[in-house]
Short mmCIF file of C-alpha atoms in Angstrom, two decimals:
data_model
loop_
_atom_site.label_atom_id
_atom_site.label_comp_id
_atom_site.label_asym_id
_atom_site.label_seq_id
_atom_site.Cartn_x
_atom_site.Cartn_y
_atom_site.Cartn_z
CA MET A 6 145.40 157.81 61.57
CA ILE A 7 146.88 160.03 59.23
CA ARG A 8 146.06 156.85 56.79
CA TRP A 9 142.90 156.88 56.60
CA LEU A 10 142.89 160.94 56.56
CA ASP A 11 145.73 160.75 53.67
CA ASP A 12 143.63 158.59 51.55
CA PHE A 13 139.87 160.37 52.32
CA ILE A 14 142.11 163.34 51.11
CA ASP A 15 143.13 161.43 48.09
CA ARG A 16 138.88 160.29 47.21
CA THR A 17 137.55 163.34 47.85
CA THR A 18 137.44 165.73 45.69
CA MET A 19 137.92 169.62 46.03
CA TYR A 20 135.51 171.54 45.54
CA ARG A 21 133.23 168.56 48.25
CA LEU A 22 136.79 168.83 50.65
CA VAL A 23 136.40 173.31 50.46
CA LEU A 24 132.63 172.29 51.57
CA TYR A 25 132.92 169.54 54.25
CA TYR A 26 135.77 173.13 55.26
CA LEU A 27 133.23 175.90 55.50
CA MET A 28 130.82 173.64 56.25
CA ALA A 29 132.94 172.95 59.71
CA LEU A 30 133.58 176.05 60.82
CA VAL A 31 129.98 177.40 60.49
CA ALA A 32 128.97 174.64 62.48
CA LEU A 33 131.70 175.57 65.04
CA ALA A 34 130.78 178.84 65.47
CA LEU A 35 127.16 177.52 65.86
CA GLY A 36 128.36 175.88 69.01
CA LEU A 37 131.00 178.96 70.27
CA SER A 38 127.50 181.40 69.77
CA SER A 39 125.96 178.82 72.44
CA PHE A 40 127.78 179.17 74.60
CA GLY A 41 128.40 183.13 73.88
CA ARG A 42 132.36 182.87 72.69
CA MET A 43 130.54 185.15 69.16
CA PRO A 44 129.17 188.26 68.98
CA PHE A 45 126.05 186.54 67.65
CA ALA A 46 122.86 184.47 69.61
CA PRO A 47 122.84 180.88 67.27
CA LEU A 48 120.25 181.42 66.07
CA GLU A 49 120.64 184.42 64.45
CA LEU A 50 123.77 182.75 62.69
CA VAL A 51 121.41 180.00 61.64
CA ALA A 52 118.27 181.71 60.05
CA SER A 53 120.98 183.38 58.34
CA THR A 54 122.91 180.76 57.00
CA ALA A 55 120.00 178.64 56.28
CA LEU A 56 118.58 182.23 54.17
CA ILE A 57 121.13 182.41 52.74
CA VAL A 58 122.13 179.40 51.47
CA LEU A 59 118.12 178.60 49.69
CA VAL A 60 118.38 182.29 48.10
CA SER A 61 121.63 181.32 47.18
CA TRP A 62 120.14 177.89 45.35
CA ALA A 63 117.51 179.56 44.07
CA ALA A 64 119.15 182.59 42.00
CA ASN A 65 121.59 180.05 40.25
CA ALA A 66 118.85 177.52 39.61
CA LEU A 67 117.39 179.74 37.68
CA PHE A 68 120.85 181.48 35.82
CA CYS A 69 121.45 178.08 34.59
CA ARG A 70 117.83 177.87 33.01
CA LEU A 71 118.60 181.27 31.55
CA TYR A 72 121.15 180.58 30.25
CA ASP A 73 121.36 176.11 29.71
CA THR A 74 123.98 175.20 32.12
CA PRO A 75 124.77 172.77 34.29
CA ALA A 76 123.88 173.20 37.63
CA ASN A 77 126.06 172.75 39.86
CA SER A 78 124.68 172.12 44.19
CA GLY A 79 128.19 172.30 44.86
CA SER A 80 130.18 175.37 44.17
CA THR A 81 126.46 177.22 44.67
CA THR A 82 126.74 175.92 48.45
CA ILE A 83 130.61 176.69 48.56
CA THR A 84 130.25 180.53 48.09
CA ALA A 85 127.01 180.63 50.47
CA LEU A 86 128.71 179.38 52.53
CA VAL A 87 132.09 181.72 52.26
CA ILE A 88 129.73 184.88 52.33
CA VAL A 89 128.20 183.67 56.08
CA LEU A 90 131.88 184.16 57.50
CA ILE A 91 132.10 187.18 55.69
CA LEU A 92 128.68 188.90 56.62
CA SER A 93 128.11 188.79 60.14
CA PRO A 94 124.28 187.57 61.22
CA VAL A 95 121.75 189.44 62.06
CA GLU A 96 118.98 189.74 63.89
CA LEU A 97 116.12 187.49 63.51
CA THR A 98 113.91 191.15 63.31
CA ASP A 99 116.13 192.94 60.96
CA TRP A 100 114.55 192.77 57.35
CA ARG A 101 116.33 194.81 55.72
CA GLY A 102 119.40 192.98 56.81
CA HIS A 103 117.94 189.90 55.79
CA ALA A 104 117.39 191.27 52.65
CA ALA A 105 121.21 192.29 52.44
CA LEU A 106 121.75 189.16 52.50
CA ALA A 107 119.89 187.88 50.28
CA ALA A 108 121.07 190.57 47.67
CA ALA A 109 125.24 189.64 48.15
CA ALA A 110 124.13 185.64 47.32
CA ILE A 111 122.06 186.89 44.58
CA TRP A 112 125.00 189.43 43.44
CA ALA A 113 127.38 186.43 44.05
CA VAL A 114 125.91 183.18 42.29
CA ALA A 115 125.35 185.51 39.14
CA SER A 116 128.06 187.52 38.76
CA LYS A 117 129.23 183.78 37.42
CA TYR A 118 126.84 184.01 34.68
CA VAL A 119 126.40 187.50 34.26
CA LEU A 120 129.90 189.00 34.46
CA ALA A 121 131.40 185.45 32.03
CA ILE A 122 132.93 185.30 29.53
CA ALA A 123 133.80 183.37 27.24
CA ARG A 124 131.34 181.31 30.36
CA ARG A 125 134.08 181.22 32.48
CA HIS A 126 133.48 183.34 36.09
CA VAL A 127 136.82 186.45 36.17
CA PHE A 128 135.60 187.28 39.47
CA ASN A 129 135.35 185.16 43.11
CA PRO A 130 131.99 184.96 43.39
CA ALA A 131 131.78 185.71 47.55
CA ALA A 132 134.35 188.97 47.24
CA ILE A 133 132.08 190.38 44.21
CA GLY A 134 128.84 189.61 46.07
CA VAL A 135 129.52 191.43 49.32
CA THR A 136 131.05 194.19 47.59
CA LEU A 137 128.35 194.81 45.59
CA THR A 138 126.44 194.60 49.19
CA ALA A 139 128.85 197.15 50.62
CA LEU A 140 128.63 199.34 48.52
CA LEU A 141 125.01 199.81 46.59
CA VAL A 142 123.37 198.75 50.55
CA ASP A 143 125.53 199.65 53.07
CA HIS A 144 126.01 196.44 54.79
CA PRO A 145 129.81 195.20 54.41
CA ALA A 146 131.51 192.72 55.08
CA THR A 147 132.71 192.54 58.63
CA TRP A 148 135.19 188.54 57.93
CA TRP A 149 134.09 187.77 61.21
CA ILE A 150 135.58 184.32 60.91
CA ALA A 151 138.81 185.71 61.83
CA THR A 152 138.93 185.47 64.66
CA PRO A 153 141.06 183.24 67.30
CA ALA A 154 138.47 180.71 68.65
CA LEU A 155 138.46 180.17 64.65
CA LEU A 156 142.23 180.90 63.49
CA PRO A 157 142.94 176.03 65.21
CA LEU A 158 140.17 175.61 62.45
CA VAL A 159 140.73 177.63 60.05
CA ILE A 160 144.76 176.58 59.56
CA VAL A 161 144.05 172.78 59.72
CA GLY A 162 141.42 172.45 57.38
CA GLY A 163 143.69 174.84 54.97
CA VAL A 164 146.16 173.49 55.20
CA LEU A 165 144.71 170.36 54.00
CA ILE A 166 142.94 172.16 51.24
CA LEU A 167 145.98 173.52 49.91
CA ARG A 168 148.14 169.97 50.66
CA LYS A 169 145.06 168.82 47.94
CA LEU A 170 146.19 171.70 45.25
CA GLN A 171 149.46 171.33 46.18
CA ARG A 172 149.65 175.34 46.32
CA PHE A 173 151.67 175.79 49.67
CA ASP A 174 154.18 178.21 46.94
CA LEU A 175 150.03 180.51 46.74
CA LEU A 176 149.67 180.61 50.57
CA VAL A 177 153.66 181.67 51.08
CA ALA A 178 153.75 184.33 48.72
CA LEU A 179 150.84 185.83 49.80
CA VAL A 180 151.73 185.84 53.46
CA LEU A 181 155.17 187.62 52.77
CA ALA A 182 153.98 190.19 50.46
CA ASN A 183 151.51 191.03 53.21
CA VAL A 184 154.17 191.41 55.40
CA VAL A 185 156.73 193.19 54.01
CA ALA A 186 154.29 195.73 52.59
CA THR A 187 152.57 195.97 56.17
CA LEU A 188 156.87 196.47 57.64
CA LEU A 189 157.04 199.25 55.22
CA THR A 190 153.31 200.58 56.04
CA VAL A 191 153.38 200.92 59.35
CA LYS A 192 155.30 202.50 61.84
CA TYR A 193 158.05 201.15 63.69
CA PHE A 194 156.86 201.24 66.95
CA ILE A 195 153.70 198.76 66.41
CA VAL A 196 154.93 197.57 63.93
CA GLN A 197 154.73 194.40 67.08
CA ASN A 198 150.40 194.78 67.03
CA THR A 199 149.84 194.93 63.43
CA LEU A 200 152.35 191.47 62.67
CA THR A 201 149.83 190.28 66.27
CA GLU A 202 146.58 191.59 64.36
CA THR A 203 147.71 190.18 60.91
CA PHE A 204 147.77 186.11 61.79
CA LEU A 205 145.07 186.18 65.28
CA HIS A 206 142.49 188.74 63.75
CA SER A 207 143.01 189.58 59.91
CA PRO A 208 140.94 187.62 57.54
CA LEU A 209 144.13 186.51 55.52
CA LEU A 210 144.87 182.62 56.21
CA PHE A 211 140.90 181.92 55.62
CA LEU A 212 140.93 184.68 52.25
CA GLY A 213 144.07 182.64 50.78
CA PHE A 214 142.93 178.73 52.40
CA ALA A 215 139.14 179.76 50.89
CA MET A 216 139.72 182.04 48.53
CA VAL A 217 142.72 182.99 46.66
CA SER A 218 143.51 179.24 45.91
CA GLU A 219 139.55 178.39 44.32
CA PRO A 220 140.60 177.23 40.55
CA LEU A 221 138.67 178.31 38.24
CA THR A 222 140.10 182.33 38.97
CA THR A 223 143.83 181.15 39.66
CA PRO A 224 146.10 181.40 36.38
CA PRO A 225 147.47 178.28 36.05
CA GLN A 226 151.07 179.33 35.10
CA ARG A 227 153.40 179.33 38.31
CA TRP A 228 154.59 182.57 37.65
CA ALA A 229 151.59 184.39 37.59
CA ARG A 230 149.83 182.48 40.69
CA LEU A 231 152.80 183.73 42.88
CA PHE A 232 152.65 187.54 40.90
CA TYR A 233 148.66 187.06 42.42
CA ALA A 234 149.18 185.46 45.51
CA VAL A 235 151.85 188.83 45.61
CA ILE A 236 149.07 191.36 44.33
CA VAL A 237 145.75 190.39 47.16
CA GLY A 238 148.96 190.18 49.61
CA ILE A 239 150.14 193.39 48.77
CA LEU A 240 146.82 195.00 49.27
CA THR A 241 144.81 193.36 52.12
CA ALA A 242 148.07 195.10 54.35
CA PRO A 243 146.04 197.67 56.57
CA SER A 244 147.50 200.53 55.94
CA ILE A 245 147.13 200.38 52.12
CA LYS A 246 145.14 202.60 50.71
CA PHE A 247 143.07 203.80 47.31
CA GLY A 248 142.82 207.45 48.53
CA ASN A 249 140.30 207.97 52.03
CA SER A 250 139.37 205.15 51.18
CA PHE A 251 141.97 201.48 52.95
CA VAL A 252 141.01 198.23 50.33
CA THR A 253 139.33 195.79 51.80
CA PRO A 254 140.31 191.85 51.59
CA GLU A 255 137.30 191.89 48.82
CA LEU A 256 138.43 194.08 47.16
CA ALA A 257 141.76 192.80 47.53
CA LEU A 258 140.86 189.99 45.75
CA LEU A 259 138.68 191.41 43.10
CA ALA A 260 141.89 192.99 42.06
CA GLY A 261 143.63 189.66 41.93
CA ASN A 262 140.95 188.20 40.18
CA LEU A 263 140.88 190.97 37.07
CA PHE A 264 145.27 190.12 37.56
CA ALA A 265 144.43 186.46 36.45
CA PHE A 266 141.88 186.84 34.02
CA LEU A 267 144.07 189.06 31.87
CA VAL A 268 146.65 185.95 32.18
CA SER A 269 144.72 182.97 32.06
CA PRO A 270 143.29 180.72 29.31
CA LYS A 271 139.75 182.59 29.18
CA ARG A 272 137.05 179.45 26.56
CA ARG A 273 135.38 177.58 27.88
CA TYR A 274 134.26 174.16 26.13
CA GLU A 275 131.64 173.17 25.03
CA MET A 276 132.03 168.93 23.78
CA THR A 277 129.43 167.24 21.86
CA LEU A 278 129.48 163.68 22.32
CA ILE A 279 130.22 161.48 18.83
CA ARG A 280 131.04 158.14 20.36
CA ILE A 281 132.13 156.25 22.99
CA GLU A 282 135.18 153.10 22.47
CA LYS A 283 136.28 150.77 24.54
CA ILE A 284 139.82 151.07 25.03
CA ALA A 285 140.28 148.11 28.13
CA ASN A 286 139.05 145.90 30.23
CA GLY A 287 135.97 148.54 31.68
CA ALA A 288 137.49 151.58 30.82
CA PHE A 289 136.54 153.72 27.57
CA ASP A 290 137.59 156.77 25.28
CA PHE A 291 134.63 158.97 25.38
CA VAL A 292 135.14 161.48 21.98
CA PHE A 293 133.96 164.23 21.91
CA ARG A 294 133.68 167.24 18.94
CA PRO A 295 134.04 171.33 20.35
CA ASP A 296 132.47 173.45 20.00
CA ARG A 297 136.20 175.32 18.91
CA ARG A 298 139.53 174.09 18.63
CA LEU A 299 141.67 172.75 21.43
CA ASN A 300 144.38 174.80 21.77
CA HIS A 301 146.79 172.51 24.68
CA ALA A 302 149.45 170.63 25.41
CA PRO A 303 150.17 166.84 25.26
CA GLY A 304 149.97 165.66 29.15
CA GLN A 305 147.23 169.46 30.14
CA TYR A 306 143.82 168.58 31.32
CA LEU A 307 140.78 170.28 31.44
CA GLU A 308 137.36 170.80 34.60
CA TRP A 309 134.80 168.56 33.05
CA THR A 310 130.53 169.30 34.02
CA LEU A 311 128.56 167.48 34.01
CA ALA A 312 124.38 167.61 35.04
CA THR A 313 124.55 164.97 37.26
CA GLY A 314 120.84 164.93 39.44
CA ARG A 315 121.43 164.76 42.76
CA ALA A 316 125.56 164.47 43.20
CA ASP A 317 126.66 162.54 45.11
CA ASP A 318 129.41 163.75 48.04
CA ARG A 319 132.15 164.07 44.53
CA GLY A 320 130.19 166.27 42.56
CA ASN A 321 129.33 167.41 39.24
CA ARG A 322 133.19 168.35 38.10
CA ARG A 323 135.90 166.54 37.08
CA SER A 324 138.50 167.01 36.20
CA PHE A 325 140.17 164.56 33.94
CA THR A 326 144.02 164.32 31.24
CA VAL A 327 143.28 165.01 27.50
CA ALA A 328 143.49 161.99 25.48
CA SER A 329 143.85 163.01 22.40
CA ALA A 330 146.77 165.04 20.60
CA PRO A 331 147.10 168.49 19.42
CA GLY A 332 145.69 168.33 16.34
CA GLU A 333 143.59 166.59 16.84
CA ALA A 334 140.11 167.44 15.34
CA GLU A 335 137.79 165.10 18.37
CA VAL A 336 138.61 165.56 21.38
CA ARG A 337 138.90 162.19 23.66
CA LEU A 338 138.63 161.95 27.54
CA GLY A 339 139.96 158.37 28.69
CA VAL A 340 137.74 157.25 31.45
CA LYS A 341 138.07 153.60 33.83
CA LEU A 342 134.83 152.99 35.29
CA HIS A 343 134.45 150.57 38.39
CA ASP A 344 131.93 148.24 39.26
CA LYS A 345 130.83 151.54 41.65
CA PRO A 346 131.68 154.62 40.37
CA SER A 347 130.50 157.90 41.29
CA THR A 348 127.01 160.16 39.54
CA PHE A 349 129.46 161.88 38.12
CA LYS A 350 130.66 159.07 36.09
CA GLN A 351 127.65 157.06 36.26
CA ALA A 352 126.15 160.15 34.14
CA LEU A 353 129.16 159.96 31.78
CA SER A 354 128.18 156.65 31.07
CA ALA A 355 124.16 157.38 29.99
CA MET A 356 125.42 159.96 27.08
CA GLN A 357 124.08 159.76 24.01
CA PRO A 358 125.79 160.80 21.02
CA GLY A 359 124.83 164.65 20.68
CA ASP A 360 124.82 165.01 24.44
CA ARG A 361 126.66 167.98 25.47
CA ILE A 362 129.32 168.62 28.62
CA TYR A 363 131.12 171.51 29.07
CA ALA A 364 135.03 171.93 30.13
CA SER A 365 136.97 174.55 31.56
CA HIS A 366 140.19 175.96 32.76
CA LEU A 367 142.31 173.82 30.54
CA ASN A 368 145.96 173.53 32.80
CA GLY A 369 148.31 171.53 34.11
CA SER A 370 152.50 170.96 33.45
CA PHE A 371 152.88 167.65 33.15
CA THR A 372 153.91 168.08 29.64
CA LEU A 373 157.51 167.58 27.95
CA PRO A 374 159.71 168.79 28.82
CA ARG A 375 161.11 171.37 25.81
CA ASP A 376 164.96 170.47 25.29
CA LYS A 377 164.03 167.11 23.12
CA SER A 378 167.64 165.56 24.15
CA THR A 379 166.37 164.34 27.22
CA LYS A 380 166.21 160.94 27.96
CA LEU A 381 162.23 160.20 28.94
CA ALA A 382 161.14 157.18 31.12
CA PHE A 383 157.72 157.34 32.05
CA ILE A 384 155.36 155.18 34.74
CA ALA A 385 151.89 154.08 33.56
CA GLY A 386 149.22 152.61 35.85
CA GLY A 387 145.67 151.69 33.90
CA ILE A 388 143.99 154.35 33.27
CA GLY A 389 147.04 157.35 33.74
CA ILE A 390 147.38 156.49 30.53
CA THR A 391 146.20 158.76 29.02
CA PRO A 392 149.17 162.11 29.30
CA PHE A 393 151.01 159.46 27.40
CA ARG A 394 148.44 158.75 24.90
CA ALA A 395 148.59 162.38 24.19
CA MET A 396 152.65 162.64 24.41
CA ILE A 397 153.84 160.10 21.89
CA GLY A 398 150.20 160.48 19.75
CA GLN A 399 151.24 164.22 19.17
CA LEU A 400 154.56 162.73 18.79
CA ALA A 401 153.72 160.04 15.87
CA ARG A 402 151.68 162.50 14.52
CA THR A 403 154.79 164.76 13.90
CA GLY A 404 157.64 162.58 13.21
CA GLU A 405 159.82 163.51 16.14
CA ARG A 406 162.11 161.24 18.02
CA ARG A 407 162.89 161.42 21.55
CA ASP A 408 164.21 158.69 23.74
CA ILE A 409 161.09 157.45 25.55
CA ALA A 410 161.18 154.20 28.16
CA LEU A 411 157.76 153.97 29.05
CA PHE A 412 156.20 151.13 31.69
CA TYR A 413 153.24 150.25 31.61
CA GLY A 414 151.38 148.46 34.36
CA ASN A 415 148.31 147.12 34.47
CA PRO A 416 146.50 143.53 36.08
CA SER A 417 146.12 141.52 33.13
CA PRO A 418 146.94 142.12 29.29
CA ASP A 419 143.40 142.99 28.88
CA ASP A 420 143.23 146.45 30.54
CA ILE A 421 146.60 147.05 28.18
CA ALA A 422 144.92 150.24 27.13
CA TYR A 423 145.80 151.97 24.10
CA ARG A 424 148.16 149.24 23.18
CA GLU A 425 147.12 149.47 19.10
CA LEU A 426 148.05 153.40 19.08
CA LEU A 427 151.66 152.31 21.90
CA GLU A 428 153.00 149.31 19.61
CA ASP A 429 152.55 151.95 16.37
CA ALA A 430 155.17 153.94 17.70
CA GLY A 431 157.32 151.93 18.30
CA GLU A 432 157.46 151.52 14.80
CA ALA A 433 157.50 156.07 13.91
CA ILE A 434 159.38 157.51 16.44
CA GLY A 435 161.32 154.86 18.03
CA LEU A 436 159.23 153.79 21.46
CA ARG A 437 159.88 151.83 23.38
CA THR A 438 157.65 150.05 25.62
CA ILE A 439 157.52 147.01 28.84
CA TYR A 440 154.14 146.06 30.08
CA ALA A 441 154.30 145.15 33.07
CA VAL A 442 151.07 142.20 34.16
CA ASP A 443 150.32 141.44 37.22
CA ARG A 444 148.32 137.91 35.45
CA ASP A 445 148.11 135.89 32.93
CA ALA A 446 151.37 137.73 30.84
CA LEU A 447 151.49 137.43 27.30
CA PRO A 448 154.95 136.65 25.27
CA GLY A 449 157.33 140.02 25.56
CA MET A 450 155.28 141.21 29.37
CA HIS A 451 156.99 140.71 32.71
CA PRO A 452 154.69 139.47 34.87
CA GLY A 453 154.83 141.22 38.05
CA PHE A 454 154.22 144.77 38.86
CA ILE A 455 156.89 147.44 37.70
CA ASP A 456 159.69 147.93 40.30
CA ALA A 457 163.48 149.13 40.66
CA GLU A 458 164.90 145.62 39.85
CA LEU A 459 162.30 145.99 36.11
CA ILE A 460 163.72 149.24 35.79
CA ARG A 461 167.60 149.05 36.49
CA ARG A 462 167.48 145.97 34.05
CA GLU A 463 165.68 147.71 31.38
CA LEU A 464 167.50 150.83 31.47
CA PRO A 465 170.66 151.16 32.65
CA ASP A 466 171.32 154.52 32.41
CA TYR A 467 167.82 155.53 34.11
CA ARG A 468 169.94 158.03 36.39
CA GLU A 469 170.61 159.59 33.00
CA ARG A 470 166.54 159.80 32.70
CA THR A 471 163.73 161.99 33.33
CA PHE A 472 160.58 160.22 34.93
CA TYR A 473 157.48 161.06 34.41
CA LEU A 474 154.91 159.70 37.10
CA SER A 475 151.13 159.34 36.48
CA GLY A 476 147.86 156.94 37.90
CA PRO A 477 146.82 156.57 41.20
CA ARG A 478 147.66 158.53 43.56
CA ALA A 479 149.47 155.76 46.12
CA MET A 480 150.83 154.51 42.99
CA VAL A 481 152.16 157.79 42.47
CA LEU A 482 153.55 157.80 46.12
CA ARG A 483 155.16 155.22 45.78
CA PHE A 484 157.14 155.41 42.69
CA ARG A 485 158.62 158.68 44.07
CA HIS A 486 160.32 156.81 46.58
CA VAL A 487 161.37 153.40 44.93
CA LEU A 488 163.40 156.59 42.27
CA GLY A 489 165.13 158.53 44.90
CA GLU A 490 166.19 155.20 46.97
CA MET A 491 167.08 154.00 43.54
CA GLY A 492 169.21 157.54 43.55
CA VAL A 493 167.50 160.00 41.43
CA SER A 494 167.20 162.63 41.91
CA ARG A 495 163.80 164.62 42.83
CA ARG A 496 164.53 166.79 40.05
CA ARG A 497 163.97 164.38 37.03
CA ILE A 498 161.17 163.17 38.45
CA ARG A 499 158.20 165.03 37.35
CA GLU A 500 154.29 164.17 38.94
CA ASP A 501 151.30 164.00 36.91
CA PHE A 502 149.03 166.14 38.54
CA PHE A 503 145.41 168.06 39.07
CA PRO A 504 142.77 168.63 42.01
CA GLY A 505 140.65 166.45 42.32
CA PHE A 506 141.20 162.65 41.06
CA ALA A 507 138.11 160.87 39.44
#
């Protein structure tokens, strides 16, 4: 069961996982309301949900046309369902209440376009939608999701999301900041009751799982992410006030979003396809011309958005490593196309020169160490070579020599990508590449898989090296275990990661 769950999480994009999480919460609330366990009737929840979702879709379609950007129905539905879980369902005959729900949906969707800078939205859309609804039409958020009956699912689903994102430190910082602020601002004799309310009846956990962790409004740097979570955690403490008004959770999040925006890269790139190059069996480089210079560190990734028509359960957004080195005029995206590709990859492979794709949220810490004397060992599987292509390309461009050994595993020699670049780098910067292929090994290649024996044989000084792992998630986890058994310190193991594997 656990292995099946791990496989499901690894296959599912982060946005799709969040969508399933929110849908499950709404479904559970609907079931509980049928037994009188929620403060609203089932039909009220159904009607309010349908209204918010449909209005959100319609508003998004309109703004996509006005701003000439591809629609992202998954993101729009996530925003709508968060609003559903924040604003209480209204009675079927309450037309003013229905108008307020529709207004919240419209304002939330509009914020992605109107309140965007460099085509990147600044604030969490659901938070800005419910804030404006409270201020302009006097229909405040109730955060009805914060009920003990829903808490188990809030926690279980939220943990799965943070596992996918690898952002547990974000939740820890949020909760600790909230608890400390609570202890410092409430009277000592009500501390216990306040903390009980924090974890059983406050929206803090849902806020952390579903909203604070949202990648597009989260700073890429770790220190900034933690500071962002601390800001939100402090402001959501129950006794924090500005003037005569208490700070609501949505206002706390908006304050954190503003900080995140100020310290984060703000650019969204429009990429125009120049050509498609075959780099290996079933693998291709999509070569783009960006509308502005891409200032990235080798090994970082971008989130790519492409119009796909009716998207499958993985949506129309993907995170891919930038395969080109900084300073290259063209941006390269290395992709492996399988027999049954996702709708995203189908749309990507159908692109023609002149077609456009959008990229944003430059992120990632899978980059070369600053200390140039650090001995390195790269382990790549298949298309996982892309971050190393960027690193090696950058070193070759600058003529910088580092002690690097690359282990590159593939099913056959025909599956080796960027082979010419790797061999040229052997002469230019002293890169040592060990090819491991499962079948049809050529002279000089290791027949079989990369394993502990091969690493020990080729790298007698392996305990002195820092290992970089990139490839399918199962491969990365396996090598983490193998290296640990070999005595490599966990501090010397770096793993390529981005939310949502392609």
